[in-house]
PDB file of C-alpha atoms in Angstrom:
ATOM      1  CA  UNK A   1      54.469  25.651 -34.975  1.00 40.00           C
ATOM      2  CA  UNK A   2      52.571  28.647 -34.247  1.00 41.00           C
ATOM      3  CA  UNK A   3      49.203  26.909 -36.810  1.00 42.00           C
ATOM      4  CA  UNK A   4      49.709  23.697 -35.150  1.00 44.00           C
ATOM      5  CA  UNK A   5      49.214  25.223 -31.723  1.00 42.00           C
ATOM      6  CA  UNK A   6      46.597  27.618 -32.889  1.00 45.00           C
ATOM      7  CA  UNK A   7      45.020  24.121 -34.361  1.00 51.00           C
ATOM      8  CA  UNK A   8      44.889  22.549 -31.080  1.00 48.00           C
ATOM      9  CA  UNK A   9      43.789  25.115 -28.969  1.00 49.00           C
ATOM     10  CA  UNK A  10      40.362  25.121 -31.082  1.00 48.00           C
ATOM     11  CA  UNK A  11      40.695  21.126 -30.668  1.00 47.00           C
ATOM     12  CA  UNK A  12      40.554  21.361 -26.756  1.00 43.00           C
ATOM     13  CA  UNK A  13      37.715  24.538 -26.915  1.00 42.00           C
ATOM     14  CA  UNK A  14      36.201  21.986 -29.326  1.00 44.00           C
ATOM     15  CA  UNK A  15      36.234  18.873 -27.042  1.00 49.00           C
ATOM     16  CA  UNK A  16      35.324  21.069 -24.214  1.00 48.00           C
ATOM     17  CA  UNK A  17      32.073  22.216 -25.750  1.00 47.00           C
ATOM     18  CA  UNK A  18      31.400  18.874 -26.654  1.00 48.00           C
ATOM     19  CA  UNK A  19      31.596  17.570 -23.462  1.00 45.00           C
ATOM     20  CA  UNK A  20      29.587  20.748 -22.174  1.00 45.00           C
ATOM     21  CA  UNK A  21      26.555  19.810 -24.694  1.00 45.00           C
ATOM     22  CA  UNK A  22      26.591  16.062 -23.905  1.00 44.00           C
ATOM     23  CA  UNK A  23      26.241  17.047 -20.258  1.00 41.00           C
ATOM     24  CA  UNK A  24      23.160  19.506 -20.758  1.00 45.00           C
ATOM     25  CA  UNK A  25      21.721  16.750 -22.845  1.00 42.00           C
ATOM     26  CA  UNK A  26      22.489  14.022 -20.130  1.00 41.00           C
ATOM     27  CA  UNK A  27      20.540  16.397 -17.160  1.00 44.00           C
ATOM     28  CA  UNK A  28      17.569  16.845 -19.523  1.00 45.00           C
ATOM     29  CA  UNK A  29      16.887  13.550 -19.865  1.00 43.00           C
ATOM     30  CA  UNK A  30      17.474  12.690 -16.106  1.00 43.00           C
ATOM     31  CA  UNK A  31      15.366  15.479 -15.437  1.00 44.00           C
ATOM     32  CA  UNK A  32      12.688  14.143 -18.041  1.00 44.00           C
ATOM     33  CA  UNK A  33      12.972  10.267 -16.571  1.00 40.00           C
ATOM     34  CA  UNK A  34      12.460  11.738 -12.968  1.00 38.00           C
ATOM     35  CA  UNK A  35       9.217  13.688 -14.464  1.00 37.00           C
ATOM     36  CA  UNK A  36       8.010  10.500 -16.126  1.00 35.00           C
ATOM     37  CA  UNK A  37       8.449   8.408 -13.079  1.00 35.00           C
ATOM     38  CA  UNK A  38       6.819  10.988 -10.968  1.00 38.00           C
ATOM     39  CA  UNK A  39       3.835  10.778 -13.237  1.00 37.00           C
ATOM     40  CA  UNK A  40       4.253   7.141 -13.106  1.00 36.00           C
ATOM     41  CA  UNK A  41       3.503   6.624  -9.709  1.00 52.00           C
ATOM     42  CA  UNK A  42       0.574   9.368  -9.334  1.00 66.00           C
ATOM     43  CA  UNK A  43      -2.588   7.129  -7.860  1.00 76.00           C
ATOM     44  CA  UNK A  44      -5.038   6.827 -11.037  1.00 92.00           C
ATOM     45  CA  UNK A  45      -8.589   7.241 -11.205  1.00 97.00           C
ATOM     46  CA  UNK A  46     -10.803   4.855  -9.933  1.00 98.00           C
ATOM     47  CA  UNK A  47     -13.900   4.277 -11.588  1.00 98.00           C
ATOM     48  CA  UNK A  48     -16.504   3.714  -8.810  1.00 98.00           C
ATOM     49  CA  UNK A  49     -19.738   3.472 -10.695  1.00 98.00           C
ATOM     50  CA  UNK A  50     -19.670   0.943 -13.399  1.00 97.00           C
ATOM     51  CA  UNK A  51     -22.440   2.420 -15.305  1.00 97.00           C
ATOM     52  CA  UNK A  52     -24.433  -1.087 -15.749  1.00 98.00           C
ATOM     53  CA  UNK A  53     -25.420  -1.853 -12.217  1.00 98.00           C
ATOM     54  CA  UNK A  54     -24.823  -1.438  -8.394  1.00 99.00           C
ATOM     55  CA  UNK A  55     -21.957  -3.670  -7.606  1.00 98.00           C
ATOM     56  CA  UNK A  56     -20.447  -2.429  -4.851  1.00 98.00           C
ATOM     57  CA  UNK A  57     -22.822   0.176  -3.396  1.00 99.00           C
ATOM     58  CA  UNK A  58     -24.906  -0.858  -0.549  1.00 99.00           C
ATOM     59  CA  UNK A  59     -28.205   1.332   0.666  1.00 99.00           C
ATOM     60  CA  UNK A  60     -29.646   2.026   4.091  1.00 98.00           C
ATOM     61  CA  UNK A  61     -32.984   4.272   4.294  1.00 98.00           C
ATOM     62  CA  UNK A  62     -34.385   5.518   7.682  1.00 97.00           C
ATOM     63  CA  UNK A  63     -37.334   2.886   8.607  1.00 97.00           C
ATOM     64  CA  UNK A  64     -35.043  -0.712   7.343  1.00 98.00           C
ATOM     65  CA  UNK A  65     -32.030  -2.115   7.177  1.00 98.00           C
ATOM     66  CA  UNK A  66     -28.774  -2.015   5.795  1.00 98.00           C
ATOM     67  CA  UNK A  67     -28.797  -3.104   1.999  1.00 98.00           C
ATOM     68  CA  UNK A  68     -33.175  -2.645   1.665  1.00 98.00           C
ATOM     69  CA  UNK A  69     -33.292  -0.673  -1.223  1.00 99.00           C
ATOM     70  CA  UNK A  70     -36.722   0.317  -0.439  1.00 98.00           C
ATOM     71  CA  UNK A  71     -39.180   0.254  -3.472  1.00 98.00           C
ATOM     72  CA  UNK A  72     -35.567   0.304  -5.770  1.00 99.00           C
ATOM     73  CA  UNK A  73     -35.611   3.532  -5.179  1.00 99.00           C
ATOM     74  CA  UNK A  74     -31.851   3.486  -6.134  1.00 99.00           C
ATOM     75  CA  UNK A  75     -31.659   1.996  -9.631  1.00 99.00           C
ATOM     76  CA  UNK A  76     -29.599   2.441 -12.609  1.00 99.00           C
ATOM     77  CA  UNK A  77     -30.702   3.197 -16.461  1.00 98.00           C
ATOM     78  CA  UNK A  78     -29.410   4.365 -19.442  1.00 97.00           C
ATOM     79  CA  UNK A  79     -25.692   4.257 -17.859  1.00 98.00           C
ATOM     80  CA  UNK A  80     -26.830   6.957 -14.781  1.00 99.00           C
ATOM     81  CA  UNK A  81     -27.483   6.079 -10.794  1.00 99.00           C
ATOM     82  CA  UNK A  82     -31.268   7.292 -10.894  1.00 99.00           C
ATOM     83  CA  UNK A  83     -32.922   8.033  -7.372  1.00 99.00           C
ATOM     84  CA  UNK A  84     -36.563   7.501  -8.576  1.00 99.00           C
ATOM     85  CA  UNK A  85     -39.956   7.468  -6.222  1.00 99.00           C
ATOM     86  CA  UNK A  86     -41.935   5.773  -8.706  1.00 98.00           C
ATOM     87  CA  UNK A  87     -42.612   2.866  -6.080  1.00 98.00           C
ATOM     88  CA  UNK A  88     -43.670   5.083  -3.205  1.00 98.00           C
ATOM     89  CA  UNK A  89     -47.250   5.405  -1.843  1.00 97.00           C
ATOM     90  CA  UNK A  90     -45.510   8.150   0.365  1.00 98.00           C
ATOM     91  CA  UNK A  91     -42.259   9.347   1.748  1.00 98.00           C
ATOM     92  CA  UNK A  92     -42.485   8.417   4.695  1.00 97.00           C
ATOM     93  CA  UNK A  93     -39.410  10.220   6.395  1.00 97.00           C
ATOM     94  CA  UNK A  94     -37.647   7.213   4.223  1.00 98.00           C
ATOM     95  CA  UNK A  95     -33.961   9.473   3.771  1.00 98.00           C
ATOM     96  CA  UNK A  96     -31.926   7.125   1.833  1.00 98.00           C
ATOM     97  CA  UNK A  97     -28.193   6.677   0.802  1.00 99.00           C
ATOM     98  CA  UNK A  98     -26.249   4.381  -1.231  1.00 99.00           C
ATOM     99  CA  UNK A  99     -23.059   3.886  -0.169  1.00 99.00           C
ATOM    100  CA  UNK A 100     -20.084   2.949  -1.547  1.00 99.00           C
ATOM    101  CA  UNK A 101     -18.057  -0.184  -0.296  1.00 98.00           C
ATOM    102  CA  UNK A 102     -14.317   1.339   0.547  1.00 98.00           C
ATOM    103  CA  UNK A 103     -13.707   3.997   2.932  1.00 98.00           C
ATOM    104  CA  UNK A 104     -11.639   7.114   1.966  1.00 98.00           C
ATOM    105  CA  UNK A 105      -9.504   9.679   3.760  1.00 98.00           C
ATOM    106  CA  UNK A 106      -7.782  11.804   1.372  1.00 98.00           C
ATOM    107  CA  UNK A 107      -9.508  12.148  -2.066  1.00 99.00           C
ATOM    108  CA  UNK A 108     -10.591  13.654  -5.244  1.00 99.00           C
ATOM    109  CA  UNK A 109     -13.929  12.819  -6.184  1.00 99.00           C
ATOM    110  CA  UNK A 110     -15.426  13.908  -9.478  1.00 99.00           C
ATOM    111  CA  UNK A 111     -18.772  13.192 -10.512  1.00 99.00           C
ATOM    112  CA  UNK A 112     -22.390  14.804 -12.466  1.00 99.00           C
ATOM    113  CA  UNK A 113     -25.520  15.580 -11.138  1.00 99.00           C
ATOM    114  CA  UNK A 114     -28.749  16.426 -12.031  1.00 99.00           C
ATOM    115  CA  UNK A 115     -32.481  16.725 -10.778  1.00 99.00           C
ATOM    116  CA  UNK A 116     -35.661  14.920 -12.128  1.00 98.00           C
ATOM    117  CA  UNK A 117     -39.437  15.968 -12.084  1.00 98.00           C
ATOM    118  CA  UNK A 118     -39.782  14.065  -9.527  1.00 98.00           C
ATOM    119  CA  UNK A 119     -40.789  15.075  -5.588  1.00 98.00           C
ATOM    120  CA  UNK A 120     -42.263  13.515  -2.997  1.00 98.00           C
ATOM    121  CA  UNK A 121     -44.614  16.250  -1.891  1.00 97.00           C
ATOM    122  CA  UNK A 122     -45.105  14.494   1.610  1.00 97.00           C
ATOM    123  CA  UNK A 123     -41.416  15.217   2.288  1.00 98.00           C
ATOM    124  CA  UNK A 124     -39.999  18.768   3.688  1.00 97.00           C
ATOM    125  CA  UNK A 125     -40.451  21.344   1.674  1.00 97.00           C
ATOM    126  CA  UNK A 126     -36.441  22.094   1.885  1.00 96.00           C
ATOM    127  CA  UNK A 127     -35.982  18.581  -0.137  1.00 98.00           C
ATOM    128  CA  UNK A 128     -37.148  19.778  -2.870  1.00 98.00           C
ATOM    129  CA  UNK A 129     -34.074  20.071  -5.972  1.00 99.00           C
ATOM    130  CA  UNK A 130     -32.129  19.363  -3.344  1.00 99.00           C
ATOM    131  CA  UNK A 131     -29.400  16.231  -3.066  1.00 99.00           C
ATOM    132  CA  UNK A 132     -26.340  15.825  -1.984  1.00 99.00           C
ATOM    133  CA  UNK A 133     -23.087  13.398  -1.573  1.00 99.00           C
ATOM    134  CA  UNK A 134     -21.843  12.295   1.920  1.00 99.00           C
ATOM    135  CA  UNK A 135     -18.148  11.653   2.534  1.00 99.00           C
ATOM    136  CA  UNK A 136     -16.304  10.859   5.514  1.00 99.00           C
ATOM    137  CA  UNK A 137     -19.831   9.217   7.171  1.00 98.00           C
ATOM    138  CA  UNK A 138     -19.788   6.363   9.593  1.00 98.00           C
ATOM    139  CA  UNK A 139     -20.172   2.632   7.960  1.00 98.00           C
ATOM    140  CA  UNK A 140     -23.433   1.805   6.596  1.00 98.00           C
ATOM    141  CA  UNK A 141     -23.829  -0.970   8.810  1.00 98.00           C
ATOM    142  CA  UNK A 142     -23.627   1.320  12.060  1.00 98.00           C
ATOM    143  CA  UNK A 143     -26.354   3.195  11.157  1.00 98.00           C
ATOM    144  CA  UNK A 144     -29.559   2.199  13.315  1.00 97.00           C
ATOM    145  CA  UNK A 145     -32.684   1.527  11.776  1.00 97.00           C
ATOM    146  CA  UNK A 146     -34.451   4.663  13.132  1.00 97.00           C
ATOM    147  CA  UNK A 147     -31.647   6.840  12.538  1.00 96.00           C
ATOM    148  CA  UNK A 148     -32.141   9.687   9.672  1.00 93.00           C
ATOM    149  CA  UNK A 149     -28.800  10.919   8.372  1.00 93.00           C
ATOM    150  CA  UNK A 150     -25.432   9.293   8.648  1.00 97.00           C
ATOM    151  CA  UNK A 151     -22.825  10.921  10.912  1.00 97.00           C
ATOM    152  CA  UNK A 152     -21.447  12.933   8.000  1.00 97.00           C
ATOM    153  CA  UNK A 153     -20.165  15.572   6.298  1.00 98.00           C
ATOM    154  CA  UNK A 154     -22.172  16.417   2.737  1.00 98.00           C
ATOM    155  CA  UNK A 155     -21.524  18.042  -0.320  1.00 99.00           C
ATOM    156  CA  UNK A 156     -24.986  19.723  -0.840  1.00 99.00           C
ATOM    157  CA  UNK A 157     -26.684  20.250  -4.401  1.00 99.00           C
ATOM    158  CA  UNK A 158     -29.533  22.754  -4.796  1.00 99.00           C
ATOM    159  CA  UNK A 159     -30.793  24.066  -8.072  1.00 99.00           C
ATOM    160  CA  UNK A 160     -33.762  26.710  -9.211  1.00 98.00           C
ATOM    161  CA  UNK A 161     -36.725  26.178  -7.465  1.00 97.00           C
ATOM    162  CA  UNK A 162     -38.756  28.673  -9.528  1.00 95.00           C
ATOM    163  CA  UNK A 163     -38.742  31.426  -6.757  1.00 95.00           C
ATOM    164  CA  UNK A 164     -36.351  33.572  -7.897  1.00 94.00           C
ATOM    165  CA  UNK A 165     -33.995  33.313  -5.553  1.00 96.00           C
ATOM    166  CA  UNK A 166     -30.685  32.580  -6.035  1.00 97.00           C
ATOM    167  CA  UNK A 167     -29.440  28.861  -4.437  1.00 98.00           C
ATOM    168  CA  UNK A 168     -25.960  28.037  -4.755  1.00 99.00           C
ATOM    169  CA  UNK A 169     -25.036  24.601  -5.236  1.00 99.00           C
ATOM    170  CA  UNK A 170     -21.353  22.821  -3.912  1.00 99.00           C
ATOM    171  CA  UNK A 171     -23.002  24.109  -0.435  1.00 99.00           C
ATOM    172  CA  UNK A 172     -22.185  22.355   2.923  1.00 99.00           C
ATOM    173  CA  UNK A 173     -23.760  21.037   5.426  1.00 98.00           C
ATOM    174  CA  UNK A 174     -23.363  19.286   8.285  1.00 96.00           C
ATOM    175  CA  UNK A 175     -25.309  15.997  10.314  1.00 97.00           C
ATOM    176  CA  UNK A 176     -24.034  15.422  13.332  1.00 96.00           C
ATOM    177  CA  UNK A 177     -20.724  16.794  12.341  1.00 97.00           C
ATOM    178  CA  UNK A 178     -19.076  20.369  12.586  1.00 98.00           C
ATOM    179  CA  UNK A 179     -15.892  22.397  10.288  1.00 98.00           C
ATOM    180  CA  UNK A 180     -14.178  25.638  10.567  1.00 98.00           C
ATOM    181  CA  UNK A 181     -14.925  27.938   8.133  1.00 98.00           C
ATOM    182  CA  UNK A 182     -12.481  31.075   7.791  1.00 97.00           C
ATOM    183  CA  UNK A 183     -10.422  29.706  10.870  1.00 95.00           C
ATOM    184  CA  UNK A 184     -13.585  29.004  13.250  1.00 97.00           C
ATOM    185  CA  UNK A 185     -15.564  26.675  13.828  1.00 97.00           C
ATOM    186  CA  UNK A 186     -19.282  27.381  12.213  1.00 97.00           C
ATOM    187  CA  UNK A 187     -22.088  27.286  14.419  1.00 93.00           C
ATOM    188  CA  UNK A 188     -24.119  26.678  10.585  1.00 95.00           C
ATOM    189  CA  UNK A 189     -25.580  23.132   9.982  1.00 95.00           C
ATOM    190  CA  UNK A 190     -24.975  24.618   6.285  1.00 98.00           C
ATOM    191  CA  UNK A 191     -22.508  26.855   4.395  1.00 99.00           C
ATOM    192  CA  UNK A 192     -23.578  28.518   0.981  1.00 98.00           C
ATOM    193  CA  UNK A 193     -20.981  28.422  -1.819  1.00 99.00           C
ATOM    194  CA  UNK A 194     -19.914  30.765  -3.961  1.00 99.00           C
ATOM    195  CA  UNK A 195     -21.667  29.291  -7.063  1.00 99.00           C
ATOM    196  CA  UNK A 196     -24.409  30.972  -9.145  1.00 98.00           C
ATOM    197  CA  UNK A 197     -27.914  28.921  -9.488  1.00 99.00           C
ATOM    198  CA  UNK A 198     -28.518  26.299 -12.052  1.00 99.00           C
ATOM    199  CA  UNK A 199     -31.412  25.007 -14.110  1.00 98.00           C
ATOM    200  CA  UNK A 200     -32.658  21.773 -12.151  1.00 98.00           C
ATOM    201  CA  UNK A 201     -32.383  19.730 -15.276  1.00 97.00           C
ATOM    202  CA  UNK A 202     -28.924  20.924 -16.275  1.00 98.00           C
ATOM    203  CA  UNK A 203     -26.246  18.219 -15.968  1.00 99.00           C
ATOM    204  CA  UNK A 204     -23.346  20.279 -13.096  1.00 99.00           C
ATOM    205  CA  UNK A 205     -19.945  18.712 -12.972  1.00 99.00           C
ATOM    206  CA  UNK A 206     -18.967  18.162  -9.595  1.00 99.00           C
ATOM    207  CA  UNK A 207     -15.378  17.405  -7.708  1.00 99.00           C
ATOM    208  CA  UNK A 208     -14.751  17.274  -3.531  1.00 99.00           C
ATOM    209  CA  UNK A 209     -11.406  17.794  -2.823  1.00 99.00           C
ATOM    210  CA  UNK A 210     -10.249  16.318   0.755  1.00 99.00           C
ATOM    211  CA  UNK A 211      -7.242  16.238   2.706  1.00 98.00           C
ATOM    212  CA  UNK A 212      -8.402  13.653   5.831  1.00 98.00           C
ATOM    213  CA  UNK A 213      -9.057  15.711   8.621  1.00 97.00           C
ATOM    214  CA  UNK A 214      -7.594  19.316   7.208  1.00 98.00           C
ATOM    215  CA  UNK A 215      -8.452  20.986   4.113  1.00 98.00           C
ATOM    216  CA  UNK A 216     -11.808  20.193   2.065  1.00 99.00           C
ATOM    217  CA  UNK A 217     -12.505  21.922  -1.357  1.00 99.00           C
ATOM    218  CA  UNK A 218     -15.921  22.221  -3.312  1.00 99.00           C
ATOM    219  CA  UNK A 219     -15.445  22.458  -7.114  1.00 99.00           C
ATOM    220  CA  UNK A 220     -18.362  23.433  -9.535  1.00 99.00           C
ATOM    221  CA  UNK A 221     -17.986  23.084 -13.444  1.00 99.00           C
ATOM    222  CA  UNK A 222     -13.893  23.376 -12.552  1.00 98.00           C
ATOM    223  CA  UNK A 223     -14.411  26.519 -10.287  1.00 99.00           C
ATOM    224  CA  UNK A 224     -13.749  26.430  -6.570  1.00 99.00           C
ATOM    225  CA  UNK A 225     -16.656  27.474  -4.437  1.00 99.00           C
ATOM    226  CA  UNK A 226     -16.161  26.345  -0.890  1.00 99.00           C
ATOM    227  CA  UNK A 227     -13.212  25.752   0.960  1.00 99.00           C
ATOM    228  CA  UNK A 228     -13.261  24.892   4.946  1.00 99.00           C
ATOM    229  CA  UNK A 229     -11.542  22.846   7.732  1.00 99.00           C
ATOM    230  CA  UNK A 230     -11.149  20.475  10.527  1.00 98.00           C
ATOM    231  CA  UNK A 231     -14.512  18.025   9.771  1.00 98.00           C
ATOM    232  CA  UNK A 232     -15.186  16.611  12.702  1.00 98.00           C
ATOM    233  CA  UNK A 233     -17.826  14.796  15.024  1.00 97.00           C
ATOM    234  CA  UNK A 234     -20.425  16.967  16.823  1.00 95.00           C
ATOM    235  CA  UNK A 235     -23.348  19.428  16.695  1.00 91.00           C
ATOM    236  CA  UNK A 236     -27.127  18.170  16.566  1.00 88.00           C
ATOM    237  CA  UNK A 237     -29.297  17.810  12.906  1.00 88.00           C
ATOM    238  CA  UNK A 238     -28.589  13.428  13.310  1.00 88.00           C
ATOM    239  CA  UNK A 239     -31.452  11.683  15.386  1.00 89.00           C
ATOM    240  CA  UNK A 240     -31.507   8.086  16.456  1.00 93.00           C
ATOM    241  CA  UNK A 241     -28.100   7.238  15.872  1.00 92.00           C
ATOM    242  CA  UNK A 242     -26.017   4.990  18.561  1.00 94.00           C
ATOM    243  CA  UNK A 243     -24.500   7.518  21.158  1.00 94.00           C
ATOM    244  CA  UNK A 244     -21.460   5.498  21.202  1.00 92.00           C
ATOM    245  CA  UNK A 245     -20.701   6.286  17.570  1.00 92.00           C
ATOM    246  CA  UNK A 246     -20.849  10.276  18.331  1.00 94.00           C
ATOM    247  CA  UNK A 247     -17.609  11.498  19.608  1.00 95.00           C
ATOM    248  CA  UNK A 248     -18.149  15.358  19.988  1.00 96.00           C
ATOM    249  CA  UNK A 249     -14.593  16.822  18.899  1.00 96.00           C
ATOM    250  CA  UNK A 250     -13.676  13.825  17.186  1.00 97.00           C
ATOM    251  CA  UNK A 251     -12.074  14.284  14.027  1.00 98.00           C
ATOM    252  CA  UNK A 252     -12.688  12.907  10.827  1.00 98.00           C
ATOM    253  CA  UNK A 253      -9.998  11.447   9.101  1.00 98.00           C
ATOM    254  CA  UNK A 254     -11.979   9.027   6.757  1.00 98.00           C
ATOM    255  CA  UNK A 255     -15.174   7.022   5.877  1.00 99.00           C
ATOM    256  CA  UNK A 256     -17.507   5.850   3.546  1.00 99.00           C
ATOM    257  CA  UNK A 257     -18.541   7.750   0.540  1.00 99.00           C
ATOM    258  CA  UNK A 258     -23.033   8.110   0.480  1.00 99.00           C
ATOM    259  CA  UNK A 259     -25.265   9.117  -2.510  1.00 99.00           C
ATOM    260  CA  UNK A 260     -28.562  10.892  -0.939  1.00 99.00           C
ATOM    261  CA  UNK A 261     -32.076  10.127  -1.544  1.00 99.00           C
ATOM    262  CA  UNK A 262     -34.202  12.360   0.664  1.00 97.00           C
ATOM    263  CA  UNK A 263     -37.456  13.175  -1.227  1.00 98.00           C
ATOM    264  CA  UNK A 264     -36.207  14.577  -4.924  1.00 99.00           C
ATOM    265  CA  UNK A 265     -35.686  12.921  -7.795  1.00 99.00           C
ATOM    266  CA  UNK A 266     -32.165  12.938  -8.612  1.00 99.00           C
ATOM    267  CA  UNK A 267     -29.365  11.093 -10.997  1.00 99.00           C
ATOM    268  CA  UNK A 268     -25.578  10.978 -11.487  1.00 99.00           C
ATOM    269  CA  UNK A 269     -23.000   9.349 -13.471  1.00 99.00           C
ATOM    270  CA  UNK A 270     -19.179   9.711 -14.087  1.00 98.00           C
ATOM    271  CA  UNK A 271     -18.652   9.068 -10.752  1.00 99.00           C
ATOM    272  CA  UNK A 272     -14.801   8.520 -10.155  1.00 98.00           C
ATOM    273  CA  UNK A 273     -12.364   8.899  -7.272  1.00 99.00           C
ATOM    274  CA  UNK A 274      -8.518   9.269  -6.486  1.00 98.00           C
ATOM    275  CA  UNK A 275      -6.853   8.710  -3.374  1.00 97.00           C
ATOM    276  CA  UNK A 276      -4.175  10.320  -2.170  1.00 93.00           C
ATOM    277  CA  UNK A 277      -1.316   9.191   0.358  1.00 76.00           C
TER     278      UNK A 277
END
């Protein structure tokens, strides 16, 4: 008697662990599922440049209308968005920007940059290696003939200019718009990163980071550089644009996504986005 209960004691510790195991086993692999499915339903990259033409993208330049690429300035070869002055007698005061068809609030943005030979030496001297990408601007097709930048906010790229002095790139700045930067609003039309200077022929991997009308975040080669607040309508740099359009205080929650063209020579490619809910 005394085996046979010894016997099925160590059956019931037995079944017992059995059970225990088949249970930690069981929550893994819920826990794994919910993982998968979470990863499942993350938004995926959109590709928004398809590396063979323009499809999609529409330009306005100061002087014509919406969708005149002036002199093709914007143009695509060898798989890169080139902005190339080839055509041009002179600038002109011809700022340019190709924009992209869908508006965006919250987003991650990735794309590469770099700077060409190529200036317009008619255009201000602070155009030169200098580019940038608008996001949350007005539509193309409410910007004015006249009018000179887009109601926007812009992620600014310098590079070298030979000087020796140092210009960050992933900088800020700021027609017709305003942020907070370090919990107040910025009187600045532009706010200098935190990135060191880079060759103006060096490819620089870019991302913009933006919550709608809260948090935006400048990334350079994978390090953040910038970080600021609140976009929103006002302030002054914008001329000729319809008053109606300029809210003062207004925030930004979304709008259209701009490639500049302002006097430099410029390209990019990878250019990819991800929404966010």
């Amino acid at each position: 008697m005394k085996c046979s209960l010894i016997n099925n004691q160590q059956k019931y510790i037995l079944s017992s662990f059995a059970w225990f195991i088949m249970l930690l086993i069981y929550s893994s692999c819920e826990r794994g599922e919910s993982k998968t499915t979470d990863e499942t339903i993350e938004e995926p990259w959109e590709i928004i440049f398809n590396g063979q033409n323009l499809d999609g993208w529409t330009p306005k330049f100061q002087h014509h209308e919406t969708g005149d690429n002036y002199a093709n300035t914007f143009r695509v070869v060898d798989g890169v968005i080139q902005v190339n002055y080839d055509g041009y007698d002179s600038f002109d005061e011809r700022y340019g920007h190709l924009f992209y068809k869908n508006p965006y609030g919250s987003f991650h943005l990735k794309f590469d940059y770099r700077f060409t030979e190529q200036w317009m030496e008619d255009a201000p001297s602070y155009t030169y290696r200098n580019s940038g990408v608008m996001f949350h601007s007005q539509a193309p097709e409410t910007i004015l003939k006249e009018q000179d930048w887009p109601i926007s906010v812009e992620y600014q790229m310098l590079a070298d200019a030979g000087d020796g002095k140092p210009r960050p790139t992933g900088n800020m700045c700021s027609p017709g718009t305003e942020v907070y930067f370090e919990g107040e609003m910025d009187p600045r039309h532009c706010i200098d990163s935190s990135s060191p200077t880079f060759p103006w022929d060096e490819w620089v991997h870019a991302e913009l980071i933006v919550y709608s009308d809260s948090l935006v975040i400048h990334k350079v080669n994978g390090e953040e550089v910038l970080q600021y607040t609140k976009p929103q309508i006002g302030g002054g740099v914008a001329k000729r644009f319809d008053p109606s359009y300029k809210v003062d205080g207004k925030l930004l929650k979304e709008g259209y996504i701009g490639l500049q063209a302002e006097g430099q020579g410029v390209e990019f490619k990878n250019i990819k986005i991800k929404a966010f809910q």
